[in-house]
């Protein structure tokens, strides 16, 4: 419901700004041509920024984490700016320019990371039985399945918790064989 209200008031504000700028400039045609130019620029930005980062975006979607790669963050900001430029309106064009500012990009990235962390935490609580719901007894229907999966992982690892990103092994020091150069008396 709030999204619908935001879209409604945003659309009304865009039209009012469009009319005001058209009256200020003297002709609505200039505003119309600006929209066409902004659309073409936004489409170009959107294509160029998303073409190179699709594998990273797919990986981020699968893991649910935002990568720390600054190039990906920059390309995502360009893609968001391009999308905002494709929308007809002067307010969205100003927002597109604001998204290109590095401080705004950092604030957006931090906000997005907090939101994703909250969603992941809520999902884990639901799956682990932290929140009541499910069947008539108030138990989480996934709690038993998650417990069984954890038990299987513990049995496979010998009762110890093992992170799948850690490779267990032993290290030993290897001393290279030093070949000594023997001097032969050629005299």
PDB file of C-alpha atoms in Angstrom:
ATOM      1  CA  UNK A   1       0.000   0.000   0.000  1.00  0.00           C
ATOM      2  CA  UNK A   2       2.820   2.412   0.834  1.00  0.00           C
ATOM      3  CA  UNK A   3       4.509   1.675  -2.477  1.00  0.00           C
ATOM      4  CA  UNK A   4       1.307   2.556  -4.292  1.00  0.00           C
ATOM      5  CA  UNK A   5       1.082   5.858  -2.414  1.00  0.00           C
ATOM      6  CA  UNK A   6       4.733   6.654  -3.153  1.00  0.00           C
ATOM      7  CA  UNK A   7       4.185   5.954  -6.847  1.00  0.00           C
ATOM      8  CA  UNK A   8       1.017   8.038  -6.900  1.00  0.00           C
ATOM      9  CA  UNK A   9       2.508  11.073  -5.160  1.00  0.00           C
ATOM     10  CA  UNK A  10       5.755  10.690  -7.110  1.00  0.00           C
ATOM     11  CA  UNK A  11       3.854  10.721 -10.401  1.00  0.00           C
ATOM     12  CA  UNK A  12       1.883  13.790  -9.380  1.00  0.00           C
ATOM     13  CA  UNK A  13       5.070  15.579  -8.303  1.00  0.00           C
ATOM     14  CA  UNK A  14       6.773  14.681 -11.607  1.00  0.00           C
ATOM     15  CA  UNK A  15       3.903  16.142 -13.629  1.00  0.00           C
ATOM     16  CA  UNK A  16       3.845  19.331 -11.542  1.00  0.00           C
ATOM     17  CA  UNK A  17       7.614  19.818 -11.918  1.00  0.00           C
ATOM     18  CA  UNK A  18       7.324  19.064 -15.641  1.00  0.00           C
ATOM     19  CA  UNK A  19       4.680  21.778 -16.066  1.00  0.00           C
ATOM     20  CA  UNK A  20       6.597  24.283 -13.921  1.00  0.00           C
ATOM     21  CA  UNK A  21       9.868  23.782 -15.825  1.00  0.00           C
ATOM     22  CA  UNK A  22       8.003  23.943 -19.154  1.00  0.00           C
ATOM     23  CA  UNK A  23       6.494  27.290 -18.160  1.00  0.00           C
ATOM     24  CA  UNK A  24       9.868  28.528 -16.919  1.00  0.00           C
ATOM     25  CA  UNK A  25      11.705  27.557 -20.103  1.00  0.00           C
ATOM     26  CA  UNK A  26       8.918  28.764 -22.325  1.00  0.00           C
ATOM     27  CA  UNK A  27       7.965  25.596 -24.152  1.00  0.00           C
ATOM     28  CA  UNK A  28       7.032  22.067 -23.204  1.00  0.00           C
ATOM     29  CA  UNK A  29       8.911  20.823 -26.267  1.00  0.00           C
ATOM     30  CA  UNK A  30      12.247  21.484 -24.587  1.00  0.00           C
ATOM     31  CA  UNK A  31      11.208  19.348 -21.635  1.00  0.00           C
ATOM     32  CA  UNK A  32       9.949  16.643 -23.992  1.00  0.00           C
ATOM     33  CA  UNK A  33      13.254  16.602 -25.890  1.00  0.00           C
ATOM     34  CA  UNK A  34      15.096  16.453 -22.562  1.00  0.00           C
ATOM     35  CA  UNK A  35      13.080  13.338 -21.680  1.00  0.00           C
ATOM     36  CA  UNK A  36      13.976  11.710 -24.980  1.00  0.00           C
ATOM     37  CA  UNK A  37      17.656  12.576 -24.546  1.00  0.00           C
ATOM     38  CA  UNK A  38      17.651  11.369 -20.930  1.00  0.00           C
ATOM     39  CA  UNK A  39      15.951   8.127 -21.983  1.00  0.00           C
ATOM     40  CA  UNK A  40      18.609   7.434 -24.629  1.00  0.00           C
ATOM     41  CA  UNK A  41      21.408   8.274 -22.195  1.00  0.00           C
ATOM     42  CA  UNK A  42      19.840   6.108 -19.485  1.00  0.00           C
ATOM     43  CA  UNK A  43      19.391   3.183 -21.836  1.00  0.00           C
ATOM     44  CA  UNK A  44      23.026   3.444 -22.907  1.00  0.00           C
ATOM     45  CA  UNK A  45      24.194   3.590 -19.258  1.00  0.00           C
ATOM     46  CA  UNK A  46      22.012   0.636 -18.349  1.00  0.00           C
ATOM     47  CA  UNK A  47      23.308  -1.528 -21.198  1.00  0.00           C
ATOM     48  CA  UNK A  48      26.979  -0.715 -20.690  1.00  0.00           C
ATOM     49  CA  UNK A  49      26.952  -1.142 -16.917  1.00  0.00           C
ATOM     50  CA  UNK A  50      25.054  -4.426 -16.741  1.00  0.00           C
ATOM     51  CA  UNK A  51      26.764  -6.162 -19.644  1.00  0.00           C
ATOM     52  CA  UNK A  52      30.055  -6.612 -17.795  1.00  0.00           C
ATOM     53  CA  UNK A  53      28.850  -7.522 -14.323  1.00  0.00           C
ATOM     54  CA  UNK A  54      26.171 -10.142 -14.927  1.00  0.00           C
ATOM     55  CA  UNK A  55      28.286 -13.061 -13.546  1.00  0.00           C
ATOM     56  CA  UNK A  56      28.979 -11.108 -10.349  1.00  0.00           C
ATOM     57  CA  UNK A  57      25.298 -10.201 -10.007  1.00  0.00           C
ATOM     58  CA  UNK A  58      24.286 -13.842 -10.411  1.00  0.00           C
ATOM     59  CA  UNK A  59      26.796 -14.878  -7.760  1.00  0.00           C
ATOM     60  CA  UNK A  60      25.540 -12.160  -5.411  1.00  0.00           C
ATOM     61  CA  UNK A  61      21.977 -13.365  -5.951  1.00  0.00           C
ATOM     62  CA  UNK A  62      22.912 -16.949  -5.155  1.00  0.00           C
ATOM     63  CA  UNK A  63      24.909 -16.120  -2.027  1.00  0.00           C
ATOM     64  CA  UNK A  64      22.717 -13.256  -0.858  1.00  0.00           C
ATOM     65  CA  UNK A  65      25.724 -11.071  -0.204  1.00  0.00           C
ATOM     66  CA  UNK A  66      26.927  -7.895  -1.776  1.00  0.00           C
ATOM     67  CA  UNK A  67      30.450  -8.215  -3.054  1.00  0.00           C
ATOM     68  CA  UNK A  68      33.113  -5.893  -1.778  1.00  0.00           C
ATOM     69  CA  UNK A  69      34.430  -5.316  -5.273  1.00  0.00           C
ATOM     70  CA  UNK A  70      34.320  -1.556  -5.927  1.00  0.00           C
ATOM     71  CA  UNK A  71      33.937  -2.092  -9.669  1.00  0.00           C
ATOM     72  CA  UNK A  72      30.705  -4.021  -9.120  1.00  0.00           C
ATOM     73  CA  UNK A  73      29.384  -1.328  -6.786  1.00  0.00           C
ATOM     74  CA  UNK A  74      30.232   1.354  -9.330  1.00  0.00           C
ATOM     75  CA  UNK A  75      28.547  -0.552 -12.154  1.00  0.00           C
ATOM     76  CA  UNK A  76      25.455  -1.137 -10.007  1.00  0.00           C
ATOM     77  CA  UNK A  77      25.282   2.593  -9.315  1.00  0.00           C
ATOM     78  CA  UNK A  78      25.567   3.286 -13.037  1.00  0.00           C
ATOM     79  CA  UNK A  79      22.816   0.767 -13.741  1.00  0.00           C
ATOM     80  CA  UNK A  80      20.545   2.336 -11.143  1.00  0.00           C
ATOM     81  CA  UNK A  81      21.276   5.781 -12.521  1.00  0.00           C
ATOM     82  CA  UNK A  82      20.544   4.559 -16.044  1.00  0.00           C
ATOM     83  CA  UNK A  83      17.244   3.074 -14.908  1.00  0.00           C
ATOM     84  CA  UNK A  84      16.230   6.332 -13.243  1.00  0.00           C
ATOM     85  CA  UNK A  85      17.132   8.257 -16.400  1.00  0.00           C
ATOM     86  CA  UNK A  86      14.881   6.023 -18.491  1.00  0.00           C
ATOM     87  CA  UNK A  87      11.898   7.071 -16.396  1.00  0.00           C
ATOM     88  CA  UNK A  88      10.305  10.246 -17.735  1.00  0.00           C
ATOM     89  CA  UNK A  89      10.560  13.019 -15.186  1.00  0.00           C
ATOM     90  CA  UNK A  90      12.904  15.671 -13.912  1.00  0.00           C
ATOM     91  CA  UNK A  91      12.866  14.459 -10.301  1.00  0.00           C
ATOM     92  CA  UNK A  92      14.051  10.997 -11.335  1.00  0.00           C
ATOM     93  CA  UNK A  93      16.765  12.627 -13.469  1.00  0.00           C
ATOM     94  CA  UNK A  94      18.015  14.551 -10.431  1.00  0.00           C
ATOM     95  CA  UNK A  95      17.930  11.324  -8.386  1.00  0.00           C
ATOM     96  CA  UNK A  96      19.942   9.615 -11.141  1.00  0.00           C
ATOM     97  CA  UNK A  97      22.604  12.284 -10.861  1.00  0.00           C
ATOM     98  CA  UNK A  98      22.643  11.956  -7.073  1.00  0.00           C
ATOM     99  CA  UNK A  99      23.215   8.198  -7.332  1.00  0.00           C
ATOM    100  CA  UNK A 100      26.451   8.899  -9.213  1.00  0.00           C
ATOM    101  CA  UNK A 101      27.955  10.710  -6.180  1.00  0.00           C
ATOM    102  CA  UNK A 102      30.316   8.330  -4.285  1.00  0.00           C
ATOM    103  CA  UNK A 103      29.027   9.322  -0.822  1.00  0.00           C
ATOM    104  CA  UNK A 104      25.456   8.522  -1.876  1.00  0.00           C
ATOM    105  CA  UNK A 105      26.632   5.210  -3.330  1.00  0.00           C
ATOM    106  CA  UNK A 106      28.242   4.313   0.004  1.00  0.00           C
ATOM    107  CA  UNK A 107      25.076   5.206   1.924  1.00  0.00           C
ATOM    108  CA  UNK A 108      22.928   3.148  -0.466  1.00  0.00           C
ATOM    109  CA  UNK A 109      25.296   0.167  -0.248  1.00  0.00           C
ATOM    110  CA  UNK A 110      25.313   0.282   3.575  1.00  0.00           C
ATOM    111  CA  UNK A 111      21.533   0.529   3.698  1.00  0.00           C
ATOM    112  CA  UNK A 112      21.161  -2.349   1.278  1.00  0.00           C
ATOM    113  CA  UNK A 113      23.568  -4.513   3.283  1.00  0.00           C
ATOM    114  CA  UNK A 114      21.640  -3.826   6.522  1.00  0.00           C
ATOM    115  CA  UNK A 115      18.358  -4.688   4.828  1.00  0.00           C
ATOM    116  CA  UNK A 116      19.759  -7.922   3.403  1.00  0.00           C
ATOM    117  CA  UNK A 117      21.228  -8.888   6.787  1.00  0.00           C
ATOM    118  CA  UNK A 118      17.855  -8.356   8.485  1.00  0.00           C
ATOM    119  CA  UNK A 119      16.076 -10.440   5.870  1.00  0.00           C
ATOM    120  CA  UNK A 120      18.603 -13.255   6.136  1.00  0.00           C
ATOM    121  CA  UNK A 121      18.319 -13.218   9.926  1.00  0.00           C
ATOM    122  CA  UNK A 122      14.519 -13.367   9.755  1.00  0.00           C
ATOM    123  CA  UNK A 123      14.674 -16.225   7.270  1.00  0.00           C
ATOM    124  CA  UNK A 124      17.100 -18.180   9.473  1.00  0.00           C
ATOM    125  CA  UNK A 125      14.923 -17.627  12.534  1.00  0.00           C
ATOM    126  CA  UNK A 126      11.918 -18.954  10.656  1.00  0.00           C
ATOM    127  CA  UNK A 127      13.823 -21.985   9.425  1.00  0.00           C
ATOM    128  CA  UNK A 128      15.428 -22.762  12.782  1.00  0.00           C
ATOM    129  CA  UNK A 129      12.209 -22.460  14.765  1.00  0.00           C
ATOM    130  CA  UNK A 130      12.911 -19.063  16.313  1.00  0.00           C
ATOM    131  CA  UNK A 131       9.521 -17.791  15.273  1.00  0.00           C
ATOM    132  CA  UNK A 132       6.355 -19.670  16.028  1.00  0.00           C
ATOM    133  CA  UNK A 133       4.257 -20.690  13.111  1.00  0.00           C
ATOM    134  CA  UNK A 134       3.584 -23.623  10.938  1.00  0.00           C
ATOM    135  CA  UNK A 135       1.423 -26.437  12.221  1.00  0.00           C
ATOM    136  CA  UNK A 136      -1.136 -26.500  15.039  1.00  0.00           C
ATOM    137  CA  UNK A 137       1.431 -27.243  17.772  1.00  0.00           C
ATOM    138  CA  UNK A 138       3.198 -23.948  17.110  1.00  0.00           C
ATOM    139  CA  UNK A 139       6.366 -25.625  15.876  1.00  0.00           C
ATOM    140  CA  UNK A 140       8.207 -24.596  12.760  1.00  0.00           C
ATOM    141  CA  UNK A 141       7.708 -27.228  10.043  1.00  0.00           C
ATOM    142  CA  UNK A 142      11.345 -26.828   8.940  1.00  0.00           C
ATOM    143  CA  UNK A 143      12.893 -27.265  12.398  1.00  0.00           C
ATOM    144  CA  UNK A 144      13.074 -31.065  12.197  1.00  0.00           C
ATOM    145  CA  UNK A 145      14.532 -30.990   8.702  1.00  0.00           C
ATOM    146  CA  UNK A 146      17.181 -28.427   9.707  1.00  0.00           C
ATOM    147  CA  UNK A 147      18.068 -30.430  12.823  1.00  0.00           C
ATOM    148  CA  UNK A 148      18.476 -33.596  10.717  1.00  0.00           C
ATOM    149  CA  UNK A 149      20.702 -31.757   8.256  1.00  0.00           C
ATOM    150  CA  UNK A 150      22.894 -30.472  11.080  1.00  0.00           C
ATOM    151  CA  UNK A 151      23.173 -33.972  12.573  1.00  0.00           C
ATOM    152  CA  UNK A 152      24.195 -35.398   9.212  1.00  0.00           C
ATOM    153  CA  UNK A 153      26.856 -32.723   8.817  1.00  0.00           C
ATOM    154  CA  UNK A 154      28.169 -33.452  12.309  1.00  0.00           C
ATOM    155  CA  UNK A 155      28.315 -37.188  11.617  1.00  0.00           C
ATOM    156  CA  UNK A 156      30.196 -36.625   8.384  1.00  0.00           C
ATOM    157  CA  UNK A 157      32.695 -34.327  10.068  1.00  0.00           C
ATOM    158  CA  UNK A 158      33.254 -36.578  13.076  1.00  0.00           C
ATOM    159  CA  UNK A 159      31.196 -34.474  15.475  1.00  0.00           C
ATOM    160  CA  UNK A 160      33.237 -31.363  14.902  1.00  0.00           C
ATOM    161  CA  UNK A 161      31.959 -28.256  13.214  1.00  0.00           C
ATOM    162  CA  UNK A 162      33.756 -27.671   9.961  1.00  0.00           C
ATOM    163  CA  UNK A 163      33.323 -24.743   7.685  1.00  0.00           C
ATOM    164  CA  UNK A 164      33.071 -25.775   4.060  1.00  0.00           C
ATOM    165  CA  UNK A 165      35.358 -22.931   3.010  1.00  0.00           C
ATOM    166  CA  UNK A 166      38.255 -24.221   5.111  1.00  0.00           C
ATOM    167  CA  UNK A 167      40.582 -26.828   3.705  1.00  0.00           C
ATOM    168  CA  UNK A 168      41.997 -29.030   6.438  1.00  0.00           C
ATOM    169  CA  UNK A 169      45.517 -30.266   6.018  1.00  0.00           C
ATOM    170  CA  UNK A 170      48.977 -30.491   7.492  1.00  0.00           C
ATOM    171  CA  UNK A 171      51.969 -28.399   6.645  1.00  0.00           C
ATOM    172  CA  UNK A 172      55.615 -29.282   6.854  1.00  0.00           C
ATOM    173  CA  UNK A 173      58.702 -27.352   6.073  1.00  0.00           C
ATOM    174  CA  UNK A 174      60.492 -28.386   2.948  1.00  0.00           C
ATOM    175  CA  UNK A 175      64.118 -27.470   2.631  1.00  0.00           C
ATOM    176  CA  UNK A 176      65.321 -27.191  -0.918  1.00  0.00           C
ATOM    177  CA  UNK A 177      68.303 -29.257  -1.920  1.00  0.00           C
ATOM    178  CA  UNK A 178      71.251 -26.949  -2.255  1.00  0.00           C
ATOM    179  CA  UNK A 179      73.558 -27.974  -4.973  1.00  0.00           C
ATOM    180  CA  UNK A 180      77.067 -27.011  -4.217  1.00  0.00           C
ATOM    181  CA  UNK A 181      79.249 -25.915  -7.030  1.00  0.00           C
ATOM    182  CA  UNK A 182      82.459 -27.751  -6.988  1.00  0.00           C
ATOM    183  CA  UNK A 183      85.469 -26.000  -8.326  1.00  0.00           C
ATOM    184  CA  UNK A 184      87.700 -28.193 -10.364  1.00  0.00           C
ATOM    185  CA  UNK A 185      91.279 -27.344 -10.836  1.00  0.00           C
ATOM    186  CA  UNK A 186      91.781 -27.046 -14.557  1.00  0.00           C
ATOM    187  CA  UNK A 187      95.501 -26.349 -14.327  1.00  0.00           C
TER     188      UNK A 187
END
